[in-house]
Amino acid sequence: MNEPRIQDVARLAGVSTTSISNFLNNRMEQMRPDTRLKIQQAIAQLGYRPNSAARQLKTGVAAMVGLLVPSLANQFFGALACAIETAAARHGCQVMTFSTFRDPDRERAVMADLLAYGAQGIVTGSALNDTDHLATIATRCPVVAFDIRHTLDKHGTITTVSVDNVAAAALAVEHLAALGHRSIALVTPPPYTLNRQDRLKGFQQAVARAGLTGELIIADATEAPRDPHGDTQLFELGRSAAARLLAAASRPTAAIGINDMMAIGIGVGLRQLGKQVPRDFSLIGIDDIFFALAHDPPLTTVRQPIQAMADTAVQRIRAPGAATAGDGGLFAPQLIVRASTAAPRT
Amino acid sequence: MNEPRIQDVARLAGVSTTSISNFLNNRMEQMRPDTRLKIQQAIAQLGYRPNSAARQLKTGVAAMVGLLVPSLANQFFGALACAIETAAARHGCQVMTFSTFRDPDRERAVMADLLAYGAQGIVTGSALNDTDHLATIATRCPVVAFDIRHTLDKHGTITTVSVDNVAAAALAVEHLAALGHRSIALVTPPPYTLNRQDRLKGFQQAVARAGLTGELIIADATEAPRDPHGDTQLFELGRSAAARLLAAASRPTAAIGINDMMAIGIGVGLRQLGKQVPRDFSLIGIDDIFFALAHDPPLTTVRQPIQAMADTAVQRIRAPGAATAGDGGLFAPQLIVRASTAAPRT
DNA sequence: CTGTTAGCGCCTTCAA
DNA sequence: TTGAAGGCGCTAACAG
């Protein structure tokens, strides 16, 4: 309603709209310093802001990147959104975030919306089953898949950014081994997604390397209600897995949760069973979500360098071609030792 | 890149662009059924999506609402963003979310961006100190303040949506009173914000009504590092407040955290001090964030009806005028009894 | 019921 | 340096 327009600025500054446009687009060399100053003042005085719709209509792109996540209510993705926003702000561009609630139809619709909005590119932290669709989108704008590396490699049109999940799990194993644990378990839901498969692989490789006994506890997803919003499911699965952990044939003295949510669930379950962490049992997660810190005891975990990953993701969108499809984009995880791991009782 | 345009659809369907436009804007009565069918097919065949920038440039508004939160890494605001997105989707519109990191400058900049983007309205869950600026924005588009009622009422141009914080605190007090507690405490940082002041007022009123002893524990904000991202601060403050709780002169048997984050911190602190919740001490929060459930024991709390509040917020943006500035917009909180409260030990 | 047409605000030649 | 002018894709009169 009654926003100032470029012509108003031009009139007030006593210059042409062309100069204003040049000013707005940082072509300072094409005007005298005093012109520049006058323009600056006029813009400030009017509170002028270029209309992005018009600009986009003309140039074809918006200074905006899209972000898809399963749900912002999920702590990990909230943090991711934060990191992407921070990264985008460094490029002077906005983020439009959508929760897909893991609904493929909604996912498709939302991608189309983003395209209609002229998004420069799309970062997706939402694991699609329909990768062909993703590839189609990728022909229209750069698509960066966050933490869902392998699924998409085959198409070769999508770049990916991911923590090295194999290394992450290995880091957890090595930490436990160094503490003296000889029998450990990995607790995970059925590893359908490839990042979970990677973590599983890392676990098995590291266990073999260290000569440990490694048991796999598959938490049956039907044991807890699905929850597309906040991922309470993983927490509940972890909690109910605690009993199986204690009853396991290999008598593990430590467990790795496939991620922090699961580890926190395990921690609560163990305590409800009268076990004390880390005195009776060691526990370690992966991701380093905020509540790892708020857990009692503070959860030892393997951190994903989210901000660095987000920076790379946005960079790839702003400068596609810089990275070729399928190239590395693998980030090194970092062990964060807190208080949920200790040497096993002898 | 090479998106189909409205003319392409018109050509393929063998009709005029007007009809396509009518179709897109749901003016079905202005065309024959067979025309409608042809259009439908043509759109599907081309995968056509109207360009939102062009549409917005023409109509002046985008099907988009802005959302400002301190940080999406904060569990509560992640959930809020989720709820707003769900509400907006029901109106067929998108959400552009920004984290302000509680930086007034960024807040201002982001509001301006939103205006430049043609946002239909702005929901802010971010407590500004500069309410005049907010009022200025409100002259350009509807602004709905989420959970920061009183600060803004004086301007009369901004509508607000908030839980009844007085009632929320009272609900907590009454629950504890009903369990038999006679001396309780409220733990809060210095109540600068007005929703905290409301909670404090509700606490004091309810305590007086029930004839209890009510102590106020002000957690000194300097005791924990500030954290604009994830609000670890409140957690840490709660944790360090546990000792003061146990040493308090009024010998409280239960505590209310000003919100869940604080209550969870208190819970962890109490346990580290060897106290068992709820056997030795009862604990209750306010908000009902997800981790109230993941806390051990599951935290009794007072829930904000976030989705209903979000629906109302979006409604006010879509149909401004329906609600007059400053009108109620107060929502009833709900007591969620879980396992952190019990009768005091006799 | 359908076609024609004039902009929405900005960017970018182009000639002055 | 500047002014004029032609769109970007769509909508909404208005005239058929």
XYZ file of C-alpha atoms (C1' of nucleotides) in Angstrom:
724
model
C 0.000 0.000 0.000
C 1.642 3.159 -1.207
C 5.172 1.893 -1.125
C 7.664 4.272 -2.693
C 8.771 3.278 -6.155
C 11.972 3.673 -8.024
C 10.651 6.758 -9.762
C 9.877 8.455 -6.494
C 13.445 7.973 -5.470
C 14.690 9.274 -8.788
C 12.539 12.374 -8.515
C 13.604 13.103 -4.966
C 17.255 12.594 -5.738
C 16.944 14.573 -8.933
C 18.476 11.835 -11.051
C 17.297 9.245 -13.504
C 15.810 5.898 -12.649
C 18.666 4.327 -14.483
C 21.063 5.680 -11.917
C 18.906 4.391 -9.145
C 18.901 0.999 -10.774
C 22.637 1.135 -11.188
C 22.960 2.073 -7.577
C 20.773 -0.775 -6.457
C 22.778 -3.214 -8.459
C 26.118 -2.023 -7.255
C 27.303 -0.460 -10.452
C 28.836 2.452 -8.626
C 31.444 3.151 -11.247
C 28.739 4.505 -13.513
C 27.939 7.540 -11.427
C 29.580 10.420 -9.704
C 30.167 10.231 -5.977
C 27.761 13.062 -5.313
C 25.053 11.355 -7.338
C 25.633 8.305 -5.293
C 25.262 10.255 -2.096
C 22.048 11.900 -3.213
C 20.602 8.544 -4.096
C 21.591 7.110 -0.778
C 19.850 9.900 1.048
C 16.718 9.712 -1.041
C 16.432 5.978 -0.444
C 16.872 6.410 3.269
C 14.425 9.268 3.428
C 11.698 7.385 1.625
C 12.410 4.087 3.267
C 12.516 2.713 -0.234
C 12.937 -0.988 -0.854
C 12.928 -2.404 -4.356
C 9.941 -4.593 -5.005
C 11.244 -8.098 -5.245
C 8.426 -9.383 -7.374
C 9.146 -6.881 -10.087
C 12.821 -7.500 -9.883
C 12.316 -11.194 -10.064
C 9.876 -10.957 -12.917
C 12.485 -9.086 -14.836
C 15.549 -11.063 -13.946
C 13.951 -14.455 -13.643
C 15.297 -15.360 -10.252
C 14.534 -14.437 -6.706
C 17.172 -13.976 -4.046
C 15.649 -16.937 -2.331
C 16.467 -20.531 -1.719
C 13.995 -23.178 -0.693
C 14.461 -25.589 2.147
C 12.549 -28.793 2.631
C 12.578 -30.617 5.923
C 10.378 -33.351 7.319
C 9.295 -31.112 10.161
C 10.605 -28.063 11.927
C 9.254 -29.486 15.151
C 12.113 -31.921 14.918
C 15.042 -30.482 16.783
C 17.638 -31.499 14.228
C 15.827 -29.856 11.361
C 15.137 -26.740 13.350
C 18.854 -26.406 13.815
C 19.404 -27.129 10.139
C 16.942 -24.427 9.136
C 18.767 -22.032 11.385
C 22.079 -22.899 9.808
C 20.757 -22.605 6.266
C 19.223 -19.274 7.067
C 22.492 -18.031 8.474
C 24.354 -19.229 5.411
C 21.820 -17.695 3.043
C 21.927 -14.382 4.866
C 25.635 -14.226 4.120
C 24.687 -14.323 0.455
C 22.009 -11.717 1.001
C 19.254 -14.107 0.252
C 16.146 -15.394 1.920
C 15.003 -18.867 2.754
C 11.581 -20.327 2.302
C 11.209 -23.363 4.483
C 8.612 -26.061 4.099
C 7.806 -29.009 6.278
C 6.864 -32.018 4.193
C 5.667 -34.167 7.060
C 7.132 -36.987 5.024
C 4.212 -36.829 2.642
C 5.447 -37.388 -0.923
C 2.493 -35.534 -2.422
C 3.079 -32.540 -0.264
C 6.753 -32.746 -1.089
C 6.029 -32.591 -4.768
C 3.566 -29.756 -4.370
C 5.965 -27.773 -2.293
C 8.772 -28.179 -4.791
C 6.485 -26.880 -7.488
C 5.578 -23.910 -5.325
C 9.219 -23.150 -4.871
C 9.786 -23.261 -8.594
C 6.827 -20.965 -9.161
C 8.356 -18.603 -6.678
C 11.531 -18.445 -8.643
C 13.679 -20.070 -6.003
C 17.337 -20.036 -6.966
C 17.743 -23.525 -5.702
C 16.415 -26.042 -3.274
C 18.032 -27.711 -0.310
C 16.259 -30.833 0.757
C 16.756 -32.518 4.076
C 13.710 -34.567 3.418
C 14.349 -38.073 2.193
C 12.282 -38.691 -0.873
C 11.452 -42.086 -2.110
C 10.733 -40.624 -5.496
C 14.181 -39.625 -6.616
C 13.104 -39.369 -10.222
C 10.944 -36.469 -9.298
C 13.860 -34.804 -7.578
C 15.916 -35.240 -10.694
C 13.202 -33.531 -12.715
C 13.268 -30.572 -10.383
C 17.017 -30.504 -10.663
C 16.754 -29.695 -14.352
C 15.067 -26.414 -13.419
C 17.245 -25.278 -10.552
C 20.129 -26.573 -8.478
C 19.098 -29.140 -5.911
C 21.254 -29.985 -2.945
C 20.387 -33.061 -0.958
C 21.294 -32.750 2.664
C 22.457 -35.861 4.406
C 20.892 -38.262 1.943
C 23.853 -38.915 -0.194
C 23.706 -42.223 -1.896
C 20.087 -42.436 -2.865
C 20.576 -39.718 -5.365
C 24.007 -40.255 -6.753
C 22.820 -42.400 -9.576
C 21.054 -39.496 -11.212
C 24.160 -37.408 -11.268
C 22.213 -34.176 -11.481
C 21.912 -33.512 -7.812
C 24.711 -32.475 -5.543
C 24.813 -33.692 -2.022
C 26.139 -32.513 1.270
C 26.466 -34.967 4.073
C 28.403 -35.842 7.126
C 30.553 -38.915 6.680
C 28.188 -41.296 8.391
C 30.551 -44.217 8.169
C 33.187 -42.226 9.979
C 30.674 -40.950 12.509
C 29.704 -44.411 13.654
C 33.323 -45.482 13.632
C 34.218 -42.546 15.851
C 31.632 -43.675 18.370
C 32.927 -47.222 18.329
C 36.518 -46.124 18.730
C 35.636 -43.925 21.663
C 33.964 -46.821 23.424
C 36.805 -49.161 22.577
C 39.302 -46.689 23.991
C 37.335 -46.637 27.229
C 37.723 -50.391 27.454
C 34.389 -51.671 26.255
C 34.644 -55.038 24.550
C 31.028 -55.687 23.665
C 28.855 -52.918 22.305
C 25.538 -52.591 20.540
C 24.088 -50.336 17.874
C 20.415 -49.520 18.263
C 18.562 -48.457 15.171
C 15.191 -48.706 13.498
C 15.250 -50.790 10.321
C 17.960 -48.980 8.326
C 15.917 -48.092 5.286
C 17.577 -44.789 4.704
C 21.061 -44.764 3.365
C 22.572 -42.553 5.981
C 21.513 -45.132 8.522
C 22.967 -47.859 6.387
C 26.201 -45.925 6.346
C 26.228 -45.605 10.087
C 25.591 -49.309 10.353
C 28.449 -50.014 8.014
C 30.762 -47.756 9.957
C 29.768 -49.536 13.132
C 30.481 -52.970 11.735
C 33.768 -52.018 10.154
C 35.050 -50.304 13.264
C 33.940 -53.140 15.501
C 35.821 -55.599 13.324
C 38.894 -53.395 13.217
C 38.956 -53.078 16.990
C 38.251 -56.755 17.532
C 35.098 -56.070 19.538
C 31.819 -57.873 19.779
C 29.192 -55.789 18.077
C 25.524 -56.496 18.320
C 22.805 -54.941 16.238
C 19.516 -54.149 17.921
C 16.817 -53.373 15.402
C 14.019 -51.481 17.086
C 10.763 -52.535 15.539
C 9.106 -49.439 14.208
C 5.688 -50.852 14.916
C 6.389 -50.655 18.622
C 5.794 -46.920 18.683
C 3.220 -44.806 16.899
C 4.446 -42.923 13.858
C 4.811 -39.271 14.352
C 5.491 -37.146 11.321
C 5.802 -33.987 13.390
C 8.278 -34.253 16.185
C 9.886 -37.625 15.856
C 8.778 -38.797 19.235
C 8.870 -42.170 17.590
C 12.608 -42.556 17.731
C 12.598 -41.567 21.353
C 9.970 -44.161 22.196
C 11.758 -46.808 20.207
C 14.912 -46.097 22.108
C 13.140 -46.333 25.388
C 11.631 -49.688 24.623
C 14.953 -50.953 23.274
C 16.624 -50.516 26.655
C 15.287 -53.817 27.950
C 16.527 -55.687 24.908
C 19.900 -54.104 25.381
C 20.197 -55.480 28.890
C 18.969 -58.897 27.835
C 21.167 -59.173 24.775
C 23.169 -62.369 24.443
C 26.434 -60.553 23.833
C 26.040 -58.720 27.161
C 27.027 -55.294 25.818
C 28.358 -52.706 28.225
C 27.710 -49.779 25.939
C 25.294 -48.754 23.213
C 25.336 -46.394 20.270
C 22.047 -44.799 19.282
C 21.611 -44.349 15.550
C 21.051 -40.719 16.472
C 20.648 -38.606 19.578
C 16.889 -38.920 19.787
C 17.244 -42.645 19.959
C 20.109 -42.460 22.427
C 18.127 -40.183 24.698
C 15.261 -42.653 24.595
C 17.633 -45.432 25.499
C 18.980 -43.375 28.380
C 15.530 -42.809 29.805
C 14.656 -46.469 29.336
C 17.796 -47.611 31.084
C 17.143 -45.441 34.067
C 13.600 -46.677 34.305
C 15.076 -50.133 34.451
C 17.204 -49.080 37.384
C 20.438 -48.735 35.491
C 22.672 -45.760 35.922
C 24.468 -44.157 32.981
C 27.414 -44.226 32.621
C 28.217 -46.263 35.740
C 26.280 -49.348 34.670
C 26.117 -48.703 30.983
C 27.666 -46.279 28.530
C 25.643 -44.456 25.933
C 26.573 -42.406 22.901
C 24.538 -40.745 20.185
C 25.115 -39.189 16.785
C 24.123 -35.670 15.564
C 24.578 -33.503 18.636
C 21.152 -31.968 18.824
C 20.585 -29.446 21.550
C 18.898 -31.834 23.913
C 21.947 -34.016 24.044
C 23.158 -31.335 26.401
C 19.935 -31.187 28.374
C 19.865 -34.913 28.848
C 20.966 -36.294 32.175
C 23.757 -37.155 32.080
C 24.834 -34.883 29.231
C 25.078 -37.142 26.236
C 28.384 -37.983 24.631
C 27.795 -37.810 20.912
C 29.274 -37.398 17.453
C 28.564 -33.986 16.019
C 27.626 -33.154 12.480
C 29.216 -29.866 11.411
C 25.851 -28.470 10.439
C 26.859 -24.879 9.831
C 29.706 -25.827 7.545
C 27.437 -28.191 5.677
C 24.790 -25.506 5.352
C 27.354 -23.030 4.046
C 28.417 -25.483 1.401
C 24.843 -26.254 0.463
C 24.016 -22.612 -0.108
C 27.259 -22.030 -1.927
C 26.422 -24.765 -4.380
C 23.124 -23.147 -5.089
C 24.572 -19.721 -5.569
C 27.391 -20.990 -7.700
C 26.244 -24.161 -9.367
C 28.802 -25.763 -11.583
C 31.450 -24.968 -9.006
C 30.749 -28.400 -7.651
C 30.062 -31.165 -10.068
C 27.210 -33.486 -9.374
C 27.944 -36.301 -7.016
C 31.260 -34.933 -5.895
C 32.388 -35.384 -2.346
C 30.488 -33.029 -0.133
C 31.384 -35.329 2.703
C 32.073 -33.684 6.039
C 34.120 -34.980 8.915
C 32.189 -35.647 12.108
C 33.542 -34.701 15.502
C 33.427 -36.605 18.752
C 31.935 -34.620 21.630
C 32.749 -36.283 24.902
C 30.324 -35.478 27.676
C 29.196 -37.562 30.586
C 27.259 -40.553 29.299
C 30.289 -42.678 28.541
C 32.819 -44.158 30.931
C 34.944 -47.232 31.361
C 32.883 -50.382 31.912
C 32.610 -51.754 35.419
C 35.111 -54.510 35.916
C 14.394 -21.981 -17.492
C 11.842 -22.431 -20.215
C 8.849 -22.760 -17.972
C 5.554 -22.909 -19.813
C 3.608 -19.654 -19.722
C -0.027 -18.856 -19.673
C -0.059 -18.282 -23.404
C 1.365 -21.698 -24.082
C -1.481 -23.191 -22.157
C -3.987 -21.029 -23.983
C -2.604 -22.072 -27.345
C -2.572 -25.740 -26.488
C -6.087 -25.631 -25.101
C -7.248 -23.508 -27.982
C -8.750 -20.844 -25.789
C -7.861 -17.356 -24.664
C -5.543 -16.449 -21.889
C -8.462 -14.873 -20.093
C -10.097 -18.235 -19.732
C -6.896 -19.676 -18.370
C -6.679 -16.847 -15.917
C -10.293 -17.360 -14.928
C -9.598 -21.013 -14.475
C -6.590 -20.344 -12.322
C -8.568 -17.995 -10.161
C -11.490 -20.294 -9.715
C -13.973 -18.363 -11.780
C -15.410 -21.503 -13.244
C -18.838 -20.059 -13.842
C -17.416 -18.011 -16.678
C -16.679 -20.907 -18.961
C -18.250 -23.979 -20.439
C -17.483 -27.317 -18.871
C -15.666 -28.507 -21.965
C -13.473 -25.425 -21.965
C -12.680 -26.118 -18.414
C -11.743 -29.669 -19.227
C -9.488 -28.653 -22.078
C -7.729 -26.201 -19.855
C -7.253 -28.764 -17.177
C -5.655 -31.142 -19.620
C -3.427 -28.533 -21.152
C -2.155 -27.464 -17.748
C -1.467 -31.028 -16.749
C 0.229 -31.816 -20.023
C 2.557 -28.850 -19.820
C 3.118 -29.098 -16.114
C 2.208 -25.462 -16.037
C 2.462 -23.434 -12.850
C 1.610 -19.768 -12.781
C 4.584 -17.573 -12.044
C 4.003 -16.117 -8.611
C 6.199 -13.101 -9.146
C 4.116 -11.963 -12.091
C 0.922 -12.642 -10.266
C 2.110 -10.720 -7.271
C 3.352 -7.832 -9.333
C -0.111 -7.549 -10.771
C -2.184 -8.066 -7.686
C 0.135 -6.448 -5.215
C 0.187 -9.278 -2.748
C 1.850 -12.626 -2.524
C 0.184 -15.704 -1.137
C 2.742 -15.572 1.589
C 2.922 -14.652 5.224
C 6.077 -13.870 7.116
C 7.043 -15.376 10.404
C 9.636 -13.995 12.775
C 11.017 -16.056 15.586
C 14.056 -15.625 17.791
C 15.488 -18.891 16.541
C 14.234 -22.039 14.931
C 16.773 -23.956 16.933
C 14.549 -23.256 19.894
C 12.145 -26.128 20.247
C 9.149 -23.965 21.018
C 9.577 -21.809 17.959
C 10.210 -24.782 15.741
C 6.850 -26.089 16.814
C 5.320 -22.680 16.267
C 6.722 -22.493 12.752
C 5.269 -25.898 12.072
C 1.860 -24.793 13.301
C 1.908 -21.561 11.325
C 2.908 -23.433 8.223
C 0.070 -25.874 8.686
C -2.386 -23.045 9.212
C -1.101 -21.143 6.195
C -1.299 -24.219 4.014
C -4.988 -24.394 4.780
C -5.270 -20.970 3.207
C -3.158 -22.045 0.284
C -0.337 -19.793 1.203
C 3.334 -20.048 1.966
C 5.363 -18.993 4.934
C 8.684 -17.255 4.944
C 10.355 -17.732 8.285
C 13.185 -15.689 9.668
C 15.227 -16.127 12.793
C 16.038 -12.785 14.338
C 18.500 -14.078 16.900
C 17.040 -11.363 19.072
C 18.967 -8.754 17.133
C 16.819 -5.627 16.693
C 18.686 -4.567 13.586
C 18.208 -7.885 11.960
C 14.604 -7.806 12.993
C 14.076 -4.518 11.253
C 15.899 -5.624 8.143
C 13.930 -8.802 7.950
C 10.612 -7.025 8.289
C 11.600 -4.780 5.416
C 12.526 -7.800 3.329
C 9.153 -9.267 4.012
C 7.450 -6.090 2.909
C 9.530 -6.011 -0.250
C 8.442 -9.546 -0.884
C 4.829 -8.545 -0.731
C 4.020 -10.562 2.347
C 0.332 -10.477 3.127
C 1.080 -10.107 6.766
C 3.596 -10.840 9.434
C 3.386 -13.014 12.491
C 6.005 -12.201 15.036
C 6.935 -14.454 17.883
C 9.971 -12.355 18.461
C 9.719 -9.873 21.282
C 10.753 -6.478 20.054
C 11.795 -3.707 22.291
C 11.090 -1.253 19.541
C 7.339 -1.431 19.338
C 7.141 1.818 17.417
C 8.858 0.169 14.559
C 6.368 -2.664 14.667
C 3.554 -0.166 14.543
C 5.072 1.383 11.443
C 5.165 -1.974 9.752
C 1.584 -2.529 10.775
C 0.496 0.378 8.616
C 1.693 -1.560 5.572
C 0.352 -4.992 6.345
C -1.396 -6.808 9.167
C 0.898 -7.711 12.010
C 0.018 -10.360 14.532
C 2.078 -10.551 17.678
C 2.330 -14.042 19.012
C 2.438 -14.408 22.755
C 3.575 -10.875 23.459
C 0.263 -9.324 24.193
C 0.562 -6.319 26.415
C 3.643 -4.673 25.064
C 1.837 -3.780 21.920
C -1.679 -3.045 22.941
C -1.075 0.627 23.390
C -0.518 1.127 19.710
C -3.837 -0.380 18.841
C -2.748 -1.240 15.322
C -1.425 -4.665 16.007
C -3.505 -7.669 16.837
C -2.224 -10.230 19.237
C -2.651 -13.912 19.827
C -1.545 -15.337 23.122
C -2.207 -18.000 25.617
C -3.694 -16.681 28.837
C -0.475 -16.654 30.788
C -2.138 -15.636 34.008
C -4.425 -18.643 33.772
C -1.554 -20.903 32.788
C 0.425 -20.177 35.928
C -2.724 -20.417 38.007
C -3.458 -23.840 36.550
C -0.040 -25.019 37.627
C -0.511 -23.666 41.133
C -3.938 -25.231 41.459
C -2.647 -28.585 40.330
C 0.057 -28.519 42.970
C -2.382 -27.310 45.626
C -4.762 -30.137 44.771
C -1.914 -32.599 45.291
C -1.468 -31.219 48.781
C 1.529 -28.921 48.397
C 1.425 -25.975 50.788
C 4.635 -24.216 49.875
C 5.672 -23.796 46.268
C 8.113 -21.746 44.270
C 8.154 -20.123 40.861
C 11.513 -20.083 39.137
C 12.050 -17.477 36.470
C 14.685 -15.239 35.005
C 14.048 -11.546 35.665
C 10.545 -11.143 34.218
C 11.303 -8.457 31.669
C 8.885 -9.741 29.087
C 5.248 -9.279 29.691
C 4.214 -12.852 29.208
C 6.539 -13.718 32.044
C 5.064 -10.949 34.116
C 1.644 -12.426 33.443
C 2.768 -15.832 34.549
C 4.190 -14.305 37.673
C 0.935 -12.501 38.356
C -1.059 -15.685 37.820
C 1.242 -17.466 40.225
C 0.834 -14.881 42.934
C -2.906 -14.586 42.574
C -3.469 -18.319 42.628
C -1.144 -18.796 45.561
C -3.073 -16.173 47.519
C -6.420 -17.689 46.560
C -5.345 -21.117 47.660
C -3.764 -19.829 50.840
C -0.352 -21.246 49.999
C 3.111 -19.994 50.604
C 4.585 -18.918 47.310
C 8.211 -18.067 46.855
C 9.750 -16.400 43.881
C 13.182 -17.549 42.763
C 14.723 -15.145 40.300
C 17.467 -16.883 38.389
C 20.193 -14.427 37.682
C 20.681 -14.299 33.965
C 24.361 -13.621 34.389
C 24.831 -17.088 35.824
C 24.644 -18.672 32.392
C 26.034 -17.527 29.063
C 23.556 -15.937 26.669
C 22.625 -18.074 23.784
C 20.608 -16.492 21.025
C 20.351 -19.758 19.147
C 18.972 -22.576 21.172
C 18.075 -21.119 24.516
C 20.403 -23.342 26.422
C 20.507 -20.425 28.795
C 17.162 -21.130 30.393
C 18.123 -24.725 30.841
C 21.346 -23.784 32.572
C 19.605 -21.226 34.739
C 17.128 -23.843 35.827
C 19.868 -26.251 36.654
C 21.705 -23.802 38.846
C 18.453 -22.735 40.510
C 17.890 -26.215 41.913
C 20.199 -25.625 44.848
C 18.491 -22.378 45.751
C 15.186 -24.177 45.608
C 16.289 -26.691 48.192
C 17.788 -24.021 50.416
C 14.828 -21.653 50.212
C 13.517 -20.348 53.508
C 9.933 -21.279 52.743
C 10.972 -24.903 52.249
C 8.954 -25.460 49.085
C 7.938 -28.980 48.107
C 7.230 -28.131 44.508
C 8.404 -25.730 41.829
C 6.968 -24.220 38.695
C 9.372 -23.385 35.912
C 8.508 -20.235 34.001
C 8.567 -22.525 30.992
C 9.500 -26.094 30.146
C 13.105 -25.390 29.317
C 13.595 -23.956 32.756
C 11.675 -26.781 34.402
C 13.775 -29.369 32.618
C 16.896 -27.610 33.824
C 15.553 -27.650 37.353
C 14.788 -31.346 37.032
C 18.321 -32.149 35.971
C 19.718 -29.946 38.713
C 17.607 -31.604 41.361
C 18.726 -35.027 40.347
C 22.333 -33.993 40.379
C 21.699 -32.884 43.943
C 20.437 -36.357 44.771
C 16.763 -35.488 44.797
C 14.227 -37.654 43.072
C 11.316 -36.137 41.149
C 8.481 -36.381 42.017
C 9.144 -38.353 45.197
C 11.230 -35.675 46.891
C 10.092 -32.700 44.932
C 7.386 -31.941 42.385
C 8.068 -30.075 39.197
C 5.839 -28.513 36.593
C 6.526 -26.474 33.478
C 4.599 -24.302 31.059
C 4.417 -24.606 27.222
C 4.517 -28.335 26.593
C 7.430 -28.483 24.229
C 8.312 -31.858 22.858
C 11.106 -32.525 25.266
C 8.750 -32.295 28.211
C 7.835 -35.793 27.105
C 11.408 -36.925 26.672
C 12.397 -35.670 30.073
C 12.727 -38.188 32.849
C 10.268 -38.310 34.471
C 7.897 -37.039 31.784
C 7.199 -33.466 32.738
C 3.800 -32.351 33.938
C 3.134 -29.061 32.232
C 0.584 -26.517 31.073
C 0.095 -26.630 27.350
C -0.325 -23.720 25.006
C -2.805 -24.562 22.244
C -0.288 -23.643 19.592
C -2.140 -24.914 16.558
C -5.323 -23.065 17.458
C -3.326 -19.932 18.115
C -1.540 -20.314 14.806
C -4.825 -20.775 12.978
C -6.160 -17.594 14.478
C -2.992 -15.707 13.676
C -3.141 -16.665 10.020
C -6.847 -15.964 9.866
C -6.288 -12.453 11.089
C -3.788 -11.885 8.374
C -5.995 -13.258 5.665
C -9.031 -11.400 6.889
C -7.842 -8.316 8.682
C -10.576 -6.175 10.104
C -12.388 -9.299 11.203
C -10.626 -8.827 14.489
C -10.199 -5.344 15.782
C -6.852 -4.354 17.126
C -6.179 -5.342 20.674
C -9.193 -7.587 20.976
C -8.994 -10.714 23.085
C -7.009 -13.294 21.167
C -6.444 -14.954 24.495
C -6.381 -18.730 24.513
C -7.098 -21.092 27.345
C -4.157 -23.205 28.500
C -4.522 -26.865 29.344
C -3.012 -28.837 32.189
C -1.116 -31.916 31.015
C -0.506 -34.231 33.933
C 2.451 -36.518 33.486
C 4.850 -37.895 36.013
C 6.851 -35.068 37.534
C 4.225 -34.075 40.085
C 2.921 -36.033 43.062
C 1.721 -35.466 46.588
C 4.457 -34.146 48.869
C 6.093 -36.541 51.286
C 4.477 -36.237 54.660
C -18.695 -16.986 -22.896
C -14.179 -15.350 -25.243
C -10.540 -12.239 -27.123
C -7.898 -7.827 -26.696
C -5.332 -4.886 -24.168
C -3.195 -2.017 -20.686
C -0.394 -1.976 -17.138
C 1.912 -3.904 -12.141
C 7.623 -2.087 -10.825
C 11.769 -2.944 -12.304
C 15.900 -3.767 -15.392
C 18.457 -3.005 -19.484
C 19.646 -1.656 -23.849
C 20.044 2.425 -26.784
C 20.724 6.879 -28.279
C 21.431 11.397 -26.676
C 25.940 10.227 -17.193
C 20.818 10.481 -18.496
C 15.905 9.751 -20.505
C 12.995 6.858 -23.159
C 11.204 2.477 -24.178
C 10.325 -2.468 -24.312
C 9.320 -6.156 -22.016
C 9.198 -10.099 -17.781
C 4.003 -13.203 -16.977
C -0.142 -12.347 -15.328
C -4.756 -10.076 -14.200
C -8.850 -7.551 -14.934
C -11.361 -4.421 -17.298
C -13.769 -3.946 -21.483
C -15.480 -4.939 -25.835
C -16.998 -8.329 -28.779
